[in-house]
CSV table of C-alpha atoms in Angstrom, one decimal:
chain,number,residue,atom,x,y,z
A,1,UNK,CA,21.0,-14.3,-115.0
A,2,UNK,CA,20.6,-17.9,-114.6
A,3,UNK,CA,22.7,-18.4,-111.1
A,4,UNK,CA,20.4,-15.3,-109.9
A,5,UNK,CA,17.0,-17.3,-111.0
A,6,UNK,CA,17.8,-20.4,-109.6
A,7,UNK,CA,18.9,-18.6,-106.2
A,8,UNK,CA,15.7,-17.0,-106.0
A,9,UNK,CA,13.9,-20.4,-106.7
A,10,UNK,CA,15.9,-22.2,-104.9
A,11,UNK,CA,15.7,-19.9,-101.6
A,12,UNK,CA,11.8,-19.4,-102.3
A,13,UNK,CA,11.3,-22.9,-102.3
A,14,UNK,CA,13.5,-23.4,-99.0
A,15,UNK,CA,11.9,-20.3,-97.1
A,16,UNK,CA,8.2,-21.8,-97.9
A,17,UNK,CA,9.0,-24.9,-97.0
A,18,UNK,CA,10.5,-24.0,-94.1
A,19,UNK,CA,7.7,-22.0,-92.9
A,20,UNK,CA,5.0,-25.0,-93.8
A,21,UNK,CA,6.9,-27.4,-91.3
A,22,UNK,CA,7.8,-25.4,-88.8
A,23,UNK,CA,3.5,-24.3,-88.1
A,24,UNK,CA,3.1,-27.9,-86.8
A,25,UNK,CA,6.0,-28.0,-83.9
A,26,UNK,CA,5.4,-24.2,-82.8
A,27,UNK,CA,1.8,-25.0,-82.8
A,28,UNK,CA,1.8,-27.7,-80.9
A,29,UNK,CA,4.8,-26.1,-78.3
A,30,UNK,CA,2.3,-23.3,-77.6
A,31,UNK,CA,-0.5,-26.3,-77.0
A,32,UNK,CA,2.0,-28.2,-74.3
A,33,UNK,CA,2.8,-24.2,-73.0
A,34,UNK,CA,-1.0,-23.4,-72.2
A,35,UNK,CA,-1.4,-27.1,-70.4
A,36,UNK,CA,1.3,-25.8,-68.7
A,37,UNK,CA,-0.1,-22.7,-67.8
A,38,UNK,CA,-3.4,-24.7,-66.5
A,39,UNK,CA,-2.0,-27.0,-65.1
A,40,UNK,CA,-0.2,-24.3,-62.8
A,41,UNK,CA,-2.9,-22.3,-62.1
A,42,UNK,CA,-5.4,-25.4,-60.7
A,43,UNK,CA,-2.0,-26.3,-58.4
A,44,UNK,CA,-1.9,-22.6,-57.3
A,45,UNK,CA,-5.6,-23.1,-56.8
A,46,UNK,CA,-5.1,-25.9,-54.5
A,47,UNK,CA,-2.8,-24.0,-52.7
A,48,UNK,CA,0.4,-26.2,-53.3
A,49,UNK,CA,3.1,-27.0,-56.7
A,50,UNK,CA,2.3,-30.2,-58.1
A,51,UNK,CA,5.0,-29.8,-60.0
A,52,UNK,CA,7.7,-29.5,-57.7
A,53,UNK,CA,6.6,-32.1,-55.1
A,54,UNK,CA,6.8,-34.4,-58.3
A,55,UNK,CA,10.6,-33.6,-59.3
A,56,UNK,CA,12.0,-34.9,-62.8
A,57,UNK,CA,11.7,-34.7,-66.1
A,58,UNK,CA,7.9,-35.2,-67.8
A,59,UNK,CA,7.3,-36.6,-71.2
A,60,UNK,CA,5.9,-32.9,-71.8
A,61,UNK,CA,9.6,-32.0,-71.0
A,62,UNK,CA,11.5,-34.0,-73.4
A,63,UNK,CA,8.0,-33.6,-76.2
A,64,UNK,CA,9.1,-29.7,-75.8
A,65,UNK,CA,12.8,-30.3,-76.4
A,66,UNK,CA,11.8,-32.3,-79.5
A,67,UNK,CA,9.5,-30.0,-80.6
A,68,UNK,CA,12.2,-27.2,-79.8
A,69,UNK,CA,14.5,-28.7,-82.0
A,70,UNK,CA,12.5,-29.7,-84.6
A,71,UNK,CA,11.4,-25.6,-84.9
A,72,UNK,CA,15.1,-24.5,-84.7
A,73,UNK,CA,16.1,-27.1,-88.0
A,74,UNK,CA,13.0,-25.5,-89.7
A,75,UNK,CA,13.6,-22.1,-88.8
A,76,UNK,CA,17.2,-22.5,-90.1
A,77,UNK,CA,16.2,-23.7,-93.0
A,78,UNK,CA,13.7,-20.9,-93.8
A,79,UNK,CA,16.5,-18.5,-92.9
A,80,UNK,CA,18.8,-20.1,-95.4
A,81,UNK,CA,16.1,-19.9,-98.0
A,82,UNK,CA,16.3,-15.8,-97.5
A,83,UNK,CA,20.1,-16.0,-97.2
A,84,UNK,CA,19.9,-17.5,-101.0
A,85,UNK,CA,17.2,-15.4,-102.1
A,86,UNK,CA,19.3,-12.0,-100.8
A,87,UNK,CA,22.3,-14.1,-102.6
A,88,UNK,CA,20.7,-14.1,-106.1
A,89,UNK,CA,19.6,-10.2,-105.9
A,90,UNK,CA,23.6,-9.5,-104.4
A,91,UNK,CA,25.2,-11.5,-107.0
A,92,UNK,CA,23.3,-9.8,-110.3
C-alpha cells in the first residue's frame, strides 16, 4: 500500500509538473508559428517569398528547435508521471 501511494504521488507530482513547464515553450512555439504565418501572408501580399530569396537558417528557426525540444523533455516527463501513476494502480 505504501509503493502504490508513493507511485501515485510520485507520478502526480511528475505529470503536474510536467504540464506547468511545458505551457511556456508551446505557448511561445505557437507565438513564433503565427509571426510566421504573417509574415507569409504580407510576402504573398507583395507578390514575392521573402523567405526564400533570403535562404538560411533564422534565429526563429533554431528559437523553434529549442523550444521543440524543451516541450518534448516536458512532455516526456508528464508521460512518465502517468506511466507511474498507472504503475501504482497495476501493482496493488
Amino acid at each position: 500500500m505504501l509503493l502504490n501511494l508513493a507511485l501515485w504521488i510520485g507520478g502526480a507530482v511528475l505529470t503536474v509538473l510536467g504540464i506547468y513547464q511545458a505551457r511556456d515553450p508551446y505557448a511561445r512555439l505557437q507565438g513564433l508559428k503565427a509571426v510566421d504565418a504573417n509574415a507569409r501572408r504580407y510576402a504573398d501580399w507583395r507578390g514575392g517569398t521573402l523567405r526564400e530569396e533570403q535562404g538560411g537558417v533564422t534565429g526563429a528557426d533554431v528559437m523553434r528547435q529549442m523550444l521543440g525540444g524543451r516541450l518534448r523533455i516536458w512532455g516526456a516527463i508528464a508521460v512518465l508521471g502517468v506511466a507511474l501513476i498507472v504503475a501504482g494502480f497495476v501493482l496493488r
